[in-house]
Coordinates of C-alpha atoms in Angstrom, one line a residue:
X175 CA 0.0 0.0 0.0
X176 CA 2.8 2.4 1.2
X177 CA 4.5 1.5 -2.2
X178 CA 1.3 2.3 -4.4
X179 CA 0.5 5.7 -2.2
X180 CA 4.6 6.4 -3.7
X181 CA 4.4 5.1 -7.0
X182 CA 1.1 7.7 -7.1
X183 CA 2.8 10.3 -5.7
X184 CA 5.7 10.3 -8.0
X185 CA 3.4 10.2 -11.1
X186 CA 1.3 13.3 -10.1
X187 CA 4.9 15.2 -9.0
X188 CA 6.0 14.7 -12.6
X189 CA 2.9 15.6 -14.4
X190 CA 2.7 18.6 -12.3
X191 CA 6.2 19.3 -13.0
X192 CA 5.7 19.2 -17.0
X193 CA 2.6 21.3 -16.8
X194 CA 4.6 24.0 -15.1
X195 CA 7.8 23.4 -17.3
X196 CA 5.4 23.3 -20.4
X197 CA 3.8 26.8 -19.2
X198 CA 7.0 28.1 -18.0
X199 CA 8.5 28.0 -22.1
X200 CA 5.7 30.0 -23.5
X201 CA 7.4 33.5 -23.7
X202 CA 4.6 34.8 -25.9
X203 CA 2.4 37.8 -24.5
X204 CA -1.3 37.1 -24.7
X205 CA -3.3 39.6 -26.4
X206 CA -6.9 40.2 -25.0
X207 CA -9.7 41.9 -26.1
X208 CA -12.2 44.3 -24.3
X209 CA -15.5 43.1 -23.8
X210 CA -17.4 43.9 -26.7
X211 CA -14.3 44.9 -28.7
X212 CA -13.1 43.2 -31.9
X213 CA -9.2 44.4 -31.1
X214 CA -6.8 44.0 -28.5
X215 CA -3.2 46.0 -28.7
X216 CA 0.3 46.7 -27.4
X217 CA 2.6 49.4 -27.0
X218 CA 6.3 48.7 -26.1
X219 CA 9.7 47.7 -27.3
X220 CA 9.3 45.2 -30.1
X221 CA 12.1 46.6 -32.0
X222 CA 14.2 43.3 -31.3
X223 CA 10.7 41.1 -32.1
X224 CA 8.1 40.0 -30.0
X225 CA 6.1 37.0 -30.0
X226 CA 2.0 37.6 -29.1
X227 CA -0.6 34.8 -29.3
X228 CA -4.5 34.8 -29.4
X229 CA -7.3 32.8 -29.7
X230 CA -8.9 32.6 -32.4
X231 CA -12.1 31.1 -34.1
X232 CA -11.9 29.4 -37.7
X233 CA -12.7 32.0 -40.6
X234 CA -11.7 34.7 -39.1
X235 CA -10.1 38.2 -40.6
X236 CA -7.0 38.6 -38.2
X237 CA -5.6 42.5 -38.4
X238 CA -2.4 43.3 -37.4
X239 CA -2.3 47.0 -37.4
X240 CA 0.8 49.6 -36.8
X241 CA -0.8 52.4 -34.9
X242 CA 2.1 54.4 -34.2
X243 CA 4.5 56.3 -35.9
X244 CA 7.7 53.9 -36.8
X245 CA 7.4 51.3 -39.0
X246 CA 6.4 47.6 -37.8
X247 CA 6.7 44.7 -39.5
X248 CA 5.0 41.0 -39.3
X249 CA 7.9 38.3 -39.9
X250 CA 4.9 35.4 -39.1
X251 CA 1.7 34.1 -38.3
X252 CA 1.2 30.6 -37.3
X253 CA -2.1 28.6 -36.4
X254 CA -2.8 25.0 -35.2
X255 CA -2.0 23.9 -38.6
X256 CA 1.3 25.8 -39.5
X257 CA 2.2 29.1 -41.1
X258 CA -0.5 31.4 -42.6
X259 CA -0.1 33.9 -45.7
X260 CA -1.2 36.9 -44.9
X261 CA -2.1 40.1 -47.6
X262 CA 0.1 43.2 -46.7
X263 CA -1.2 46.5 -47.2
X264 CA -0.2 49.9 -46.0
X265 CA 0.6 50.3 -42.4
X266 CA -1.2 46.4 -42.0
X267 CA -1.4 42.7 -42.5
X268 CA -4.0 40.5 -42.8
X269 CA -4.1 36.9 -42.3
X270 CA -7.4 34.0 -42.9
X271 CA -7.6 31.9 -40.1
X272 CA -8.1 28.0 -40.8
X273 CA -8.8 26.2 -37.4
X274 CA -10.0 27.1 -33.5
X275 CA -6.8 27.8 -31.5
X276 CA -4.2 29.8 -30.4
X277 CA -2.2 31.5 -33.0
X278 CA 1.2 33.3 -32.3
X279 CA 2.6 36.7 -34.4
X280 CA 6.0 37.6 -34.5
X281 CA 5.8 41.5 -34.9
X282 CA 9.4 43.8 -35.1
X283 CA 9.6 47.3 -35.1
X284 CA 12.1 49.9 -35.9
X285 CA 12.4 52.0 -32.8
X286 CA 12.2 51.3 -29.1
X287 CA 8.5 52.6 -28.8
X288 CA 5.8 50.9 -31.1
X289 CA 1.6 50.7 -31.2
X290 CA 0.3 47.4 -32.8
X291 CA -3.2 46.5 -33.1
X292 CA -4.6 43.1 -33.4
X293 CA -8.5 42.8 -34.5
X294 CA -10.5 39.4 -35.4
X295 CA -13.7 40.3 -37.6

């Protein structure tokens, strides 16, 4: 019994410990949306890239929008099933989404202040 009681013990330690470890690598920033709102957005240093991630629903319009006055650029969009194409046009970028998930962005800008905006229509 005292040997099952440590066997379980041991099992649930480990799982625990990968759950943390597994949450622990996820350097992303989540983006969030205000209730109501269609867009979510960030204003920082990017200029040596930053990785965001949101949750998005299949078929959606994602928007990633420079709001500020440098120049930002979108080096990827990945979803659940891999990399997306996206449509550039003037300060944004526009990507199809294909499946339910969480889909990460690596965004760069050119100075050490930048606004992005993120919107799912």
């Amino acid at each position: 019994m005292k040997k099952l009681l440590l066997v379980t013990a041991l099992v649930t330690a480990s799982f625990m410990a990968m759950s943390v470890n597994a949450q622990a690598a996820d350097t992303s920033t989540k983006i969030t949306f205000v209730k109501d709102s269609y867009c979510g957005s960030f204003s920082g240093n990017i200029k040596n890239g930053k990785e965001f991630r949101l949750w998005l629903l299949p078929e959606q319009n994602l928007v990633i929008r420079n709001v500020g006055d440098d120049q930002v650029s979108v080096a990827y969009v990945t979803g659940p099933n891999g990399r997306l194409d996206g449509d550039r046009y003037d300060k944004e970028t526009s990507y199809f989404t294909e499946r339910k998930g969480n889909h990460k962005m690596k965004v760069y800008g050119n100075s050490s202040y930048s606004s992005v905006e993120f919107c799912a229509y």
